[in-house]
């Protein structure tokens, strides 16, 4: 919602908090979603190396389920950021 309202700083802070919470809860799927959204935002801002470095380790944690929408999207974004 913050992104649609063009509140980029607030959106970035919120996504970083979501990543920290997901990590604390060991919720890798939720961490992937938050990392994907933040990486996409950073990529749009020209921060491609940072975006890739954020998303790659989360994506790399998964060993199966690559046919799911979340992992397909993350894989595609990583390719675009490389």
Phi, psi and omega in degrees: 000319179297325179293320180292335178269006179061033175261075190292319180296317179293321179297316179299314180298319180294318179293322177296321177294319179299321178296314180299317180295315180298320178296317180297327180269000183054041180258084187297324180295317178291324176297319179299315181298315180292319179295322177299311181297318180290320178296321178297316178300311180298320178299319178293336179270004180083012181261052187299314180299318178297318180298314179297315181295333177285313188279325186304313181292328178291313178299318181294342179293329185283140179243353179206173179084020184289357176267000177281154183300317182299314181287326175298313180298316181295318178298318179296316180296318178301320178296320180291327182279340184290000000 
